Amino acid sequence: MASFGVDTRPATAASGGGGGGGGGAGAGTGEGALSFLSRSLREDLRLIRARAGELETFLNAPVAEPELFARLRRAYSSSASSARTRLDLSAIGKAFEAESWRGARGQARWRWEEEAEEWEPVRMVKARLRELERRQGQSASDMLHKVKLSLKSMSFAPEASEDVPPLDLGELFAYFLKQSVPLFDQLGIKRDVCDKLVESLCSKRKDHHAYNFQSTSEPSSLRNDNVGDELDLRIASVLQSTGHRYEGGFWRDEQKSDISDKRHVAIVTTASLPWMTGTAVNPLFRAAYLAKSSKQNVTLVVPWLCKSDQELVYPNSMTFNSPEEQENYMRNWLEERVGFKTDFKISFYPGKFQKERRSIIPAGDTSQFIPSKEADIAILEEPEHLNWYHHGKRWTDKFNHVIGVVHTNYLEYIKREKNGAIQAFFVKHINNLVARAYCHKILRLSGATQDLPKSMICNVHGVNPKFLEVGERIAAERESGQQSFSKGAYFLGKMVWAKGYRELIDLFAKHKSDLEGFKLDIYGNGEDSHEVQSTARKLNLNLNFHKGRDHADDSLHGYKVFINPSISDVLCTATAEALAMGKFVVCADHPSNDFFRSFPNCLTYKTSEDFVARVKEAMTRDPQPLTPEQRYDLSWEAATQRFMEHSELNKVLNDSNNCSGGGGGTELDGSVGRRMRKSVSAPNISDVVDGGLAFAHYCLTGSELLRLSTGAVPGTRDYSKQHSSDLRLLPPQVQNPIYGW
């Protein structure tokens, strides 16, 4: 009954209440019930009509589906309290059907739009295909155009060009002569002869406007350089106009290390502390001051000697059990003198000591101990020494820029040996060969060295800062009126005849009477010490011999005059140190002392009589204090600045695109108004010659018989088992296996 909306509770109560009455009472009760039902039905119908009107209003309103449910819930919640509410839900069903139709129509529209969007990638692929077809057509047309140009260039009919005139036979021959200068150097033909021939051939060209000759009043060297540059520019311009690009020569290896944000500099030298020699001390200072700028990573590569060789080389029988122990000694010694914490890496390569030449010879390929990722810039201290017997990768192939620093005048030492003239002849040409083949730029400390190819003269060495401090202290004492110099004259150096001892004894023996009463203290140790001292005693010379000691020792600060008669030195470090301490220096008028001439306390002599006069002059007056500019010129800061400038290292470090090193990378202004590189536009015969020399040297040094016949230490082509054990390397038979018998 509830489904029909009939309330049964009043009827039940009425019938129950009249159950005990008669028949009249039962008829009255039935009529009351029917009237109640009719009233209820009428009320229900009224409520249905009211709710239907509200539903019609709801259905006609443009609301979204969630809003419709919310309004329906609010409508029914207001009548929830009325238990008699009855409602026909057909209208609601129709409303939902209409809403579902609109939703389905919208969903269908959304699905159609989604399906339409799925075609967009297809359209992109089609567009890419059309673009590819267009580019292929364009490349085909470009290729056809290049083929036409090539056919035109093969035509024998001359085609005049107003911008770049064609080369003639004279220019080609002149260029061949200019590029063949390295070969002529090896044959002994002077460069001036080649330069004059090149200038003569270029001057015969009819259109002289192609060459901008300088005035005849200019020096010949400047005119020759100008003609050479103009000829290079002509060749580069013609080649560039034809579209030719030079990709490298037969000998060149273009696979070099990539240039990272921070450059790597490897300094390779031939000696290490505690051997107090120039090639051990100066590269150590160079590494410290190059690393001080923090613009580049620096690695110092020094030789490692086995215990038996250490006992022969290092003073006071000092030996090291491991490379780490020697590295700590080197760092402590250096930091005590420079006064700052050093920030560079120290690596070791195998070396063997040669008693006859008193030098260390590398064992194996030295370049392999520098990782390829760090093979960027190499500084070879004594490049000729390092490469005499070098049998390995070419330095200029592995490194982007290679700089050589010449320390020693080997020809001067060799001439003093037996058959020295013949040996010096061969060594001179070998030095030329290795300099050309393995370096881009060479710096000679003074004019006392051999004139090597690609070289220039510049002093790139400084003095220990401790000596400059001693000079400042002595100058302050003199200003305050104190007596700074309480001793006379002294000489300090390794006691071998070639280090100036022969010249010193000859001067004192010749002018024994003129130097009567003058005594000279000599400090040094060496192989010839016994013979030198016995000779001085036989001649009864006023020479007092003492054991060798560090020049910075306090016992040497009181001397006023430093005497150095040596003419075998390239740039005497002891002379620079004496000047830094404010002393007089009496030295020979020799190219090795050219750098020191500008200092007022440097007294040079040409004859033995001048020597006596200079010694007396120095003993009778006081030296002048150094000016700040003179102190700076002697410092390692100034030496590093000179090195960066003259080796072009500063330019290389600042040029992130310079990967070809220093050889043949000069840029010239072309007549077409843009920059060109000769190394890119034109082949360089000099590179071909250098590569051929390097290949020939590699073949010769690979023969053990030829190595021994030229004075090499036996077994230095590869390192030994002891070296592999000390340096933790692969065994020699694994590193360099021998196939066959």
XYZ file of C-alpha atoms in Angstrom:
741
model
C 0.000 0.000 0.000
C 2.880 2.295 0.556
C 3.469 2.193 -3.157
C 0.155 3.848 -3.686
C 0.600 6.465 -0.980
C -2.198 5.129 1.376
C -1.793 5.811 5.074
C -3.070 2.599 6.923
C -2.498 3.699 10.461
C -5.838 5.742 10.934
C -7.973 2.958 9.395
C -6.473 0.350 11.671
C -7.082 2.491 14.689
C -10.745 3.164 13.695
C -11.621 -0.433 13.045
C -9.958 -1.563 16.192
C -11.750 1.118 18.160
C -15.259 0.089 16.858
C -14.846 -3.661 17.061
C -17.177 -3.927 20.024
C -20.112 -1.806 18.406
C -23.242 -2.749 16.339
C -23.962 -2.622 12.530
C -24.802 1.176 12.332
C -21.520 2.087 13.750
C -19.610 -0.032 11.119
C -21.336 1.838 8.184
C -20.328 5.270 9.551
C -16.799 4.210 9.928
C -16.467 3.079 6.248
C -17.778 6.441 4.907
C -15.222 8.345 6.984
C -12.411 6.258 5.615
C -13.368 6.873 1.976
C -13.606 10.622 2.515
C -10.112 10.583 4.106
C -8.670 8.703 1.124
C -10.178 11.125 -1.374
C -8.706 14.073 0.440
C -5.319 12.416 0.495
C -5.408 11.689 -3.225
C -6.346 15.255 -4.038
C -3.419 16.523 -1.921
C -1.057 14.119 -3.656
C -2.183 15.242 -7.099
C -1.652 18.879 -6.119
C 1.849 18.143 -4.939
C 2.656 16.197 -8.126
C 1.553 19.102 -10.302
C 3.724 21.486 -8.256
C 6.771 19.214 -8.470
C 6.234 18.661 -12.213
C 6.292 22.420 -12.765
C 9.536 22.718 -10.862
C 11.083 19.840 -12.845
C 10.072 21.459 -16.093
C 11.793 24.659 -15.017
C 14.910 22.681 -14.053
C 15.003 20.829 -17.356
C 14.668 23.995 -19.415
C 17.542 25.687 -17.559
C 20.988 25.518 -19.434
C 22.976 23.947 -16.617
C 25.782 21.382 -16.686
C 25.253 17.871 -15.533
C 26.834 18.211 -12.062
C 24.767 21.353 -11.384
C 21.592 19.459 -12.355
C 22.208 16.800 -9.725
C 22.886 19.466 -7.110
C 19.608 21.264 -7.799
C 17.669 18.003 -7.763
C 19.132 17.106 -4.382
C 18.162 20.492 -2.982
C 14.635 20.169 -4.360
C 14.023 16.762 -2.852
C 15.653 17.665 0.413
C 12.933 20.332 1.021
C 10.165 17.687 0.796
C 11.954 14.905 2.620
C 10.017 15.741 5.808
C 6.681 15.071 4.106
C 6.010 11.335 4.173
C 3.050 11.664 1.818
C 5.089 13.014 -1.110
C 4.605 10.940 -4.253
C 6.243 11.617 -7.600
C 6.108 10.226 -11.123
C 9.705 9.954 -12.323
C 8.962 9.778 -16.049
C 9.734 13.442 -16.533
C 13.067 12.977 -14.798
C 13.805 10.098 -17.113
C 13.040 12.260 -20.127
C 15.262 14.972 -18.737
C 18.148 12.568 -18.327
C 17.593 11.209 -21.805
C 17.828 14.700 -23.270
C 20.923 15.473 -21.203
C 22.504 12.176 -22.256
C 21.819 13.000 -25.923
C 23.493 16.363 -25.566
C 26.417 14.747 -23.720
C 26.772 12.037 -26.302
C 26.688 14.618 -29.061
C 29.447 16.616 -27.277
C 31.467 13.468 -26.628
C 31.209 12.488 -30.261
C 32.350 15.962 -31.263
C 35.354 15.685 -28.837
C 36.270 12.250 -30.164
C 36.149 13.584 -33.738
C 38.399 16.495 -32.828
C 40.846 14.116 -31.052
C 40.941 11.865 -34.071
C 41.531 14.919 -36.257
C 44.467 15.967 -34.041
C 46.068 12.523 -34.380
C 46.714 13.336 -38.050
C 49.082 16.195 -37.152
C 52.251 13.960 -36.827
C 51.442 12.480 -40.188
C 51.287 15.946 -41.672
C 54.682 16.778 -40.004
C 56.291 13.664 -41.523
C 54.948 14.612 -44.910
C 56.342 18.138 -44.503
C 59.771 16.749 -43.546
C 59.762 14.478 -46.578
C 58.933 17.387 -48.847
C 61.769 19.439 -47.255
C 64.196 16.536 -47.742
C 63.226 16.215 -51.379
C 63.776 19.938 -51.841
C 67.248 19.804 -50.251
C 68.272 16.787 -52.300
C 67.291 18.634 -55.404
C 69.276 21.666 -54.302
C 72.380 19.567 -53.448
C 72.128 17.860 -56.810
C 72.089 21.238 -58.494
C 75.070 22.372 -56.374
C 76.987 19.245 -57.319
C 76.208 19.840 -60.968
C 77.443 23.409 -60.583
C 80.719 22.230 -58.994
C 81.227 19.696 -61.777
C 80.799 22.468 -64.325
C 83.355 24.615 -62.483
C 85.798 21.701 -62.363
C 85.418 21.128 -66.077
C 86.034 24.805 -66.671
C 89.190 24.698 -64.518
C 90.475 21.774 -66.607
C 90.078 23.783 -69.774
C 93.339 24.807 -71.443
C 91.887 28.153 -72.463
C 93.191 30.804 -70.035
C 90.541 32.625 -68.077
C 91.588 36.055 -66.915
C 90.763 37.128 -63.355
C 90.917 40.718 -62.330
C 91.006 39.947 -58.555
C 93.580 37.138 -58.324
C 96.090 36.900 -61.212
C 97.320 33.371 -61.968
C 100.759 32.203 -60.781
C 103.637 32.142 -63.198
C 106.605 29.785 -63.330
C 108.918 32.205 -61.529
C 106.597 32.465 -58.540
C 106.233 28.710 -58.294
C 109.999 28.266 -58.368
C 110.454 31.053 -55.798
C 107.933 29.405 -53.482
C 109.706 26.065 -53.862
C 113.028 27.692 -52.935
C 111.501 29.426 -49.922
C 109.968 26.237 -48.571
C 113.189 24.290 -49.165
C 115.233 26.442 -46.762
C 115.288 23.691 -44.055
C 116.782 21.253 -46.540
C 119.361 23.831 -47.649
C 120.263 24.402 -43.984
C 121.133 20.752 -43.635
C 123.228 20.950 -46.823
C 125.151 23.966 -45.533
C 123.689 26.537 -47.953
C 123.237 29.918 -46.278
C 119.748 31.305 -45.954
C 120.784 34.683 -47.382
C 121.457 33.039 -50.756
C 117.957 31.561 -50.877
C 116.369 34.852 -49.799
C 118.146 36.767 -52.564
C 117.044 34.223 -55.183
C 113.439 34.444 -53.985
C 113.498 38.238 -54.086
C 115.011 38.197 -57.570
C 112.388 35.805 -58.932
C 109.504 37.747 -57.394
C 110.826 41.060 -58.723
C 110.719 39.765 -62.323
C 106.920 39.486 -62.294
C 105.364 41.938 -64.735
C 102.546 43.164 -62.485
C 104.630 44.407 -59.551
C 101.544 45.687 -57.771
C 101.015 42.111 -56.517
C 104.001 42.644 -54.205
C 104.411 45.570 -51.853
C 108.221 45.848 -51.649
C 109.732 47.960 -48.932
C 112.159 50.737 -49.602
C 115.714 49.778 -50.456
C 116.842 51.830 -47.493
C 115.346 49.215 -45.188
C 117.608 46.442 -43.874
C 117.908 43.433 -46.154
C 116.469 41.116 -43.509
C 113.275 43.176 -43.355
C 112.996 43.258 -47.144
C 113.464 39.494 -47.336
C 110.845 38.864 -44.658
C 108.425 41.159 -46.468
C 108.974 39.406 -49.825
C 108.461 36.028 -48.180
C 105.220 37.103 -46.528
C 103.921 38.625 -49.758
C 104.756 35.435 -51.641
C 102.939 33.337 -49.044
C 99.946 35.622 -49.361
C 99.977 35.305 -53.162
C 100.001 31.502 -52.996
C 97.263 31.461 -50.355
C 95.093 33.892 -52.345
C 95.358 31.882 -55.562
C 94.613 28.602 -53.808
C 91.689 30.108 -51.958
C 90.248 31.499 -55.184
C 90.186 27.948 -56.614
C 88.399 26.558 -53.538
C 91.371 24.391 -52.532
C 91.860 23.620 -48.851
C 95.032 22.008 -47.526
C 94.202 19.211 -45.075
C 97.694 18.309 -43.873
C 100.849 16.681 -45.131
C 102.122 13.145 -45.407
C 103.986 13.230 -42.100
C 101.525 15.244 -40.028
C 99.328 13.600 -37.415
C 96.285 15.807 -36.941
C 94.750 13.720 -34.138
C 95.872 15.803 -31.205
C 94.271 16.328 -27.828
C 91.159 18.432 -27.633
C 91.503 21.823 -25.982
C 89.529 22.006 -22.762
C 88.551 25.075 -20.770
C 91.797 24.909 -18.766
C 95.000 24.246 -20.695
C 97.686 21.745 -19.703
C 101.423 22.557 -19.711
C 104.005 19.789 -19.351
C 107.596 20.822 -18.515
C 110.052 18.034 -19.357
C 113.630 18.384 -18.125
C 116.822 16.310 -17.968
C 117.732 16.536 -14.261
C 116.121 16.800 -10.839
C 116.987 17.760 -7.287
C 119.019 17.162 -5.205
C 121.417 17.462 -8.154
C 122.089 21.214 -8.016
C 122.367 21.855 -11.740
C 120.637 24.440 -13.892
C 118.328 21.980 -15.648
C 117.106 20.738 -12.269
C 116.628 24.083 -10.492
C 115.328 26.425 -13.192
C 112.526 24.176 -14.552
C 111.362 23.698 -10.966
C 111.002 27.452 -10.502
C 109.382 27.771 -13.924
C 106.732 25.205 -12.994
C 105.988 26.990 -9.716
C 105.526 30.433 -11.273
C 103.565 29.171 -14.291
C 101.182 27.324 -11.971
C 100.902 30.369 -9.696
C 98.675 32.178 -12.207
C 96.095 29.318 -12.053
C 95.307 29.846 -15.750
C 96.672 26.427 -16.687
C 97.450 23.061 -15.127
C 101.208 22.422 -14.921
C 103.080 19.119 -14.728
C 106.842 18.895 -14.170
C 108.298 15.708 -15.686
C 111.737 14.782 -14.289
C 113.983 11.701 -14.609
C 113.913 8.907 -12.056
C 117.241 7.181 -11.401
C 117.742 3.756 -9.918
C 119.578 3.484 -6.602
C 122.939 2.736 -8.248
C 122.730 5.894 -10.386
C 121.469 8.041 -7.496
C 124.643 7.279 -5.566
C 126.712 8.571 -8.499
C 124.740 11.758 -9.107
C 123.207 13.111 -5.921
C 125.460 14.859 -3.369
C 126.355 13.483 0.051
C 125.280 9.942 -1.001
C 121.632 10.984 -0.847
C 119.184 8.382 -2.197
C 115.407 7.922 -2.402
C 113.426 4.719 -2.111
C 110.398 5.907 -4.074
C 109.356 8.732 -6.411
C 107.004 10.045 -3.712
C 109.933 10.520 -1.346
C 111.913 12.494 -3.904
C 108.836 14.570 -4.802
C 108.414 15.603 -1.141
C 112.064 16.644 -1.010
C 111.709 18.745 -4.160
C 108.537 20.485 -2.949
C 109.952 21.282 0.470
C 113.147 22.697 -1.053
C 111.166 24.848 -3.481
C 108.546 26.174 -1.057
C 111.251 27.242 1.410
C 112.632 29.539 -1.300
C 109.572 30.871 -3.124
C 107.520 31.516 0.008
C 104.177 30.181 -1.288
C 102.386 26.856 -1.619
C 103.111 25.275 -4.981
C 100.254 23.852 -7.027
C 101.592 21.657 -9.815
C 102.035 17.954 -10.433
C 105.396 16.146 -10.527
C 105.784 13.056 -12.691
C 108.806 10.845 -13.334
C 110.181 9.110 -16.404
C 112.949 6.460 -16.449
C 116.481 7.753 -16.915
C 120.043 6.456 -16.824
C 123.201 8.308 -15.854
C 126.076 8.423 -18.340
C 129.387 8.813 -16.547
C 131.380 9.924 -19.591
C 129.102 12.886 -20.376
C 127.965 13.490 -16.793
C 124.363 13.666 -17.951
C 121.105 11.736 -17.664
C 119.784 10.005 -20.793
C 116.043 9.175 -21.021
C 115.211 5.457 -21.187
C 112.304 4.692 -23.493
C 109.718 7.052 -24.962
C 109.510 10.036 -22.606
C 106.305 11.349 -24.197
C 104.337 8.244 -23.142
C 104.517 9.320 -19.487
C 102.266 12.294 -20.246
C 98.613 11.185 -20.679
C 97.077 11.955 -24.056
C 94.281 13.971 -22.442
C 96.932 16.282 -20.917
C 99.122 16.471 -24.048
C 98.397 20.100 -24.905
C 101.526 22.275 -24.469
C 105.035 20.906 -23.931
C 108.119 22.788 -22.713
C 111.275 20.801 -23.443
C 114.170 21.922 -21.270
C 117.252 21.095 -23.368
C 115.330 19.751 -26.401
C 118.464 18.527 -28.155
C 119.516 16.516 -25.096
C 116.038 15.012 -24.662
C 115.799 13.960 -28.315
C 119.297 12.752 -29.216
C 118.168 9.151 -28.763
C 114.411 9.696 -28.583
C 112.655 6.687 -30.105
C 108.955 7.341 -29.699
C 106.070 9.533 -30.707
C 106.936 12.864 -32.269
C 106.372 15.702 -29.801
C 104.750 18.008 -32.356
C 102.312 15.246 -33.307
C 101.201 14.588 -29.749
C 101.171 18.185 -28.495
C 99.473 21.276 -29.898
C 102.423 23.577 -29.114
C 106.019 22.551 -28.301
C 108.582 25.005 -26.895
C 112.263 24.238 -26.477
C 114.564 26.028 -24.007
C 118.299 25.650 -24.732
C 120.415 25.638 -21.546
C 123.797 24.277 -22.593
C 126.433 25.016 -25.213
C 127.203 21.397 -26.051
C 129.484 22.266 -28.944
C 131.820 24.153 -26.599
C 132.142 21.132 -24.282
C 132.559 18.629 -27.117
C 135.334 20.636 -28.785
C 137.461 20.172 -25.661
C 137.310 16.383 -25.954
C 139.462 14.098 -28.054
C 138.540 14.428 -31.740
C 136.277 17.200 -30.614
C 136.086 18.985 -33.966
C 134.723 15.916 -35.746
C 132.269 15.162 -32.952
C 131.121 18.778 -32.854
C 130.394 18.678 -36.593
C 128.029 15.718 -36.261
C 126.424 16.988 -33.048
C 125.726 20.357 -34.666
C 123.715 18.767 -37.484
C 121.949 16.352 -35.147
C 120.901 19.295 -32.971
C 119.537 21.064 -36.054
C 117.623 17.926 -36.994
C 115.937 17.368 -33.636
C 115.179 21.069 -33.244
C 113.366 21.189 -36.589
C 111.600 17.859 -36.121
C 110.377 18.150 -32.532
C 109.762 21.841 -31.691
C 107.555 24.677 -32.861
C 109.532 27.399 -31.062
C 112.974 27.461 -29.418
C 114.308 29.959 -26.888
C 118.061 30.325 -26.395
C 119.143 31.818 -23.092
C 122.013 33.694 -24.751
C 124.006 33.998 -27.941
C 126.551 31.524 -26.568
C 124.357 28.621 -27.711
C 124.146 27.004 -31.133
C 122.023 28.938 -33.635
C 119.176 26.451 -34.040
C 116.238 26.658 -36.469
C 113.043 28.330 -35.182
C 115.053 29.904 -32.350
C 115.449 33.332 -30.774
C 117.556 34.688 -27.905
C 115.836 35.578 -24.640
C 116.776 35.103 -20.988
C 113.765 33.332 -19.467
C 115.436 32.516 -16.137
C 115.207 34.348 -12.841
C 116.932 34.072 -9.482
C 115.849 32.513 -6.246
C 113.792 35.093 -4.267
C 116.077 34.489 -1.286
C 118.960 36.202 -3.101
C 116.853 39.289 -3.757
C 115.967 39.390 -0.047
C 119.673 39.231 0.831
C 120.350 42.137 -1.529
C 117.594 44.237 0.047
C 118.908 43.501 3.535
C 122.478 44.444 2.579
C 121.249 47.681 0.967
C 119.346 48.555 4.162
C 122.439 47.875 6.288
C 124.549 50.138 4.088
C 122.004 52.955 4.363
C 122.148 52.662 8.143
C 125.969 52.943 8.057
C 126.784 49.306 8.823
C 129.615 47.380 7.211
C 127.966 44.911 4.811
C 130.934 43.370 3.018
C 133.684 42.076 5.283
C 135.336 39.707 2.789
C 137.048 40.093 -0.565
C 136.471 37.986 -3.702
C 135.294 34.428 -4.345
C 134.367 32.005 -7.128
C 131.723 29.283 -6.914
C 131.070 26.499 -9.412
C 131.304 22.824 -10.188
C 134.982 21.925 -10.178
C 135.535 20.724 -13.724
C 137.962 22.311 -16.153
C 135.201 23.344 -18.563
C 133.432 25.472 -15.912
C 135.988 28.299 -16.055
C 138.770 26.784 -13.927
C 141.165 26.587 -16.864
C 140.658 30.284 -17.681
C 140.941 31.232 -13.999
C 144.271 29.489 -13.433
C 145.675 30.877 -16.690
C 144.745 34.463 -15.687
C 146.249 34.153 -12.213
C 149.380 32.452 -13.533
C 149.941 35.123 -16.197
C 149.411 38.070 -13.838
C 150.792 36.586 -10.660
C 152.872 39.656 -9.943
C 150.066 42.111 -10.784
C 147.691 40.312 -8.409
C 150.205 39.956 -5.606
C 148.465 40.131 -2.265
C 145.081 39.382 -3.817
C 143.533 36.125 -2.608
C 140.575 34.321 -4.120
C 138.382 31.803 -2.252
C 137.000 28.995 -4.458
C 133.990 26.835 -3.524
C 133.142 23.703 -5.502
C 133.198 19.952 -5.910
C 133.658 17.921 -9.064
C 135.477 15.257 -11.002
C 138.489 17.483 -11.683
C 138.869 18.889 -8.172
C 142.083 17.010 -7.366
C 143.731 17.987 -10.649
C 142.657 21.627 -10.384
C 143.975 21.998 -6.845
C 147.262 20.278 -7.600
C 147.814 22.555 -10.604
C 147.194 25.646 -8.475
C 149.630 24.451 -5.820
C 152.322 23.751 -8.405
C 151.992 27.289 -9.757
C 151.900 28.694 -6.224
C 148.747 30.714 -6.862
C 146.811 32.592 -4.187
C 143.759 30.374 -4.497
C 142.070 28.953 -1.406
C 139.880 25.900 -2.135
C 136.805 25.001 -0.093
C 134.109 22.385 -0.371
C 131.101 23.270 -2.457
C 128.099 24.855 -0.791
C 124.819 26.530 -1.638
C 125.230 30.061 -2.952
C 122.581 31.217 -0.466
C 124.694 30.047 2.479
C 125.219 32.751 5.106
C 129.000 32.322 4.941
C 129.003 33.755 1.386
C 126.959 36.895 2.061
C 129.970 38.884 3.272
C 131.920 38.707 -0.001
C 131.964 41.864 -2.094
C 133.242 40.559 -5.468
C 132.233 37.478 -7.451
C 134.717 36.464 -10.180
C 133.547 34.238 -13.044
C 135.968 33.812 -15.979
C 133.952 30.975 -17.605
C 133.155 31.228 -21.311
C 131.449 27.826 -21.596
C 128.310 28.826 -19.725
C 125.172 29.840 -21.581
C 123.777 31.987 -18.776
C 125.567 31.622 -15.471
C 123.034 31.341 -12.640
C 125.690 32.155 -10.027
C 126.395 35.487 -11.780
C 122.719 36.459 -11.613
C 122.561 35.442 -7.945
C 125.650 37.522 -7.069
C 124.141 40.590 -8.775
C 120.860 40.022 -6.913
C 122.785 40.085 -3.597
C 124.275 43.457 -4.531
C 127.840 42.270 -5.202
C 130.331 43.208 -7.892
C 130.679 40.673 -10.710
C 133.839 40.457 -12.817
C 133.151 38.369 -15.926
C 134.357 37.969 -19.502
C 133.050 40.026 -22.406
C 131.162 37.056 -23.844
C 127.677 36.485 -25.333
C 126.731 34.473 -22.245
C 126.978 37.692 -20.184
C 125.055 40.005 -22.522
C 122.012 40.080 -20.248
C 124.100 41.315 -17.295
C 125.783 44.229 -19.097
C 122.969 46.630 -18.207
C 123.671 46.245 -14.465
C 126.176 48.800 -13.137
C 127.809 46.247 -10.818
C 128.737 43.978 -13.758
C 132.363 44.634 -14.806
C 133.372 42.870 -18.029
C 136.837 42.420 -19.503
C 138.157 41.514 -22.968
C 141.850 40.891 -22.259
C 143.830 39.589 -19.325
C 145.046 43.124 -18.605
C 141.423 44.278 -18.440
C 140.776 41.472 -15.969
C 143.419 42.793 -13.589
C 142.070 46.340 -13.916
C 138.489 45.247 -13.230
C 139.494 43.253 -10.176
C 141.373 46.207 -8.686
C 138.462 48.541 -9.466
C 135.997 46.267 -7.711
C 138.186 45.890 -4.644
C 138.673 49.651 -4.192
C 135.045 50.858 -4.291
C 131.577 49.784 -3.165
C 128.877 48.382 -5.445
C 125.731 50.377 -6.187
C 122.405 49.284 -4.677
C 119.963 47.776 -7.143
C 116.981 49.834 -8.240
C 113.458 48.319 -8.053
C 113.459 47.912 -11.851
C 116.763 46.027 -11.760
C 115.524 43.748 -8.974
C 112.386 43.003 -10.979
C 114.409 42.150 -14.102
C 116.257 39.507 -12.082
C 113.085 38.012 -10.552
C 111.190 34.937 -11.688
C 108.062 37.039 -12.177
C 109.845 39.002 -14.928
C 111.399 35.836 -16.353
C 107.976 34.183 -16.552
C 106.555 37.232 -18.292
C 109.392 37.172 -20.850
C 108.853 33.458 -21.372
C 105.114 33.851 -21.959
C 105.703 36.624 -24.482
C 108.631 35.297 -26.537
C 107.510 31.666 -26.613
C 104.043 32.811 -27.766
C 102.608 30.783 -24.897
C 100.474 33.730 -23.824
C 98.914 33.877 -27.283
C 98.376 30.117 -27.383
C 96.694 30.068 -23.968
C 94.352 32.901 -24.949
C 93.485 31.389 -28.322
C 90.997 28.564 -27.711
C 90.925 27.770 -31.432
C 94.684 27.328 -31.801
C 95.083 23.572 -32.140
C 97.777 23.494 -34.785
C 100.673 24.674 -32.625
C 103.168 27.279 -33.596
C 104.223 25.970 -36.946
C 102.852 27.698 -39.992
C 99.847 29.228 -38.307
C 100.507 32.882 -39.120
C 97.548 34.864 -40.367
C 97.903 37.409 -43.155
C 95.566 40.035 -44.568
C 94.483 38.953 -48.030
C 93.741 41.252 -50.971
C 90.189 39.943 -50.961
C 89.621 41.687 -47.641
C 89.471 38.698 -45.282
C 91.810 36.678 -43.088
C 93.543 33.542 -44.338
C 95.777 30.952 -42.748
C 98.772 29.846 -44.722
C 98.712 26.460 -43.036
C 95.147 25.891 -44.196
C 95.331 27.366 -47.662
C 98.772 26.242 -48.858
C 100.926 23.150 -48.327
C 104.104 23.816 -46.368
C 107.180 22.099 -47.721
C 108.928 22.921 -44.446
C 106.476 20.638 -42.621
C 107.172 17.886 -45.136
C 110.928 18.257 -44.573
C 110.500 18.305 -40.792
C 108.318 15.206 -40.933
C 110.828 13.422 -43.115
C 113.655 14.283 -40.711
C 111.611 13.025 -37.752
C 110.844 9.759 -39.552
C 114.500 9.249 -40.455
C 115.546 9.980 -36.872
C 112.976 7.483 -35.580
C 114.324 4.773 -37.862
C 117.956 5.434 -36.899
C 117.310 5.506 -33.141
C 115.447 2.209 -33.378
C 118.700 0.352 -34.124
C 120.616 -0.602 -30.998
C 123.824 -0.910 -33.018
C 123.558 2.677 -34.300
C 122.666 3.930 -30.836
C 125.747 2.362 -29.269
C 128.012 3.573 -32.064
C 126.912 7.189 -31.413
C 127.487 7.039 -27.663
C 124.110 6.042 -26.248
C 123.877 4.244 -22.922
C 123.217 0.531 -23.530
C 119.607 -0.455 -22.945
C 118.119 3.058 -23.082
C 115.795 2.439 -26.037
C 113.378 0.895 -23.506
C 113.244 1.175 -19.749
C 114.590 -1.607 -17.532
C 112.938 -4.010 -15.093
C 114.198 -1.942 -12.171
C 112.525 1.149 -13.593
C 109.254 -0.736 -14.032
C 109.462 -1.852 -10.407
C 110.305 1.594 -9.011
C 107.745 3.497 -11.112
C 105.116 0.704 -11.043
C 105.097 0.344 -14.829
C 104.319 -2.613 -17.052
C 107.284 -4.961 -17.462
C 109.474 -4.085 -20.457
C 108.606 -7.307 -22.292
C 104.902 -6.443 -21.952
C 105.249 -2.771 -22.838
C 107.521 -3.515 -25.814
C 106.979 -7.170 -26.807
C 109.351 -8.872 -29.219
C 107.642 -10.998 -31.837
C 109.694 -13.773 -33.420
C 113.357 -14.578 -32.957
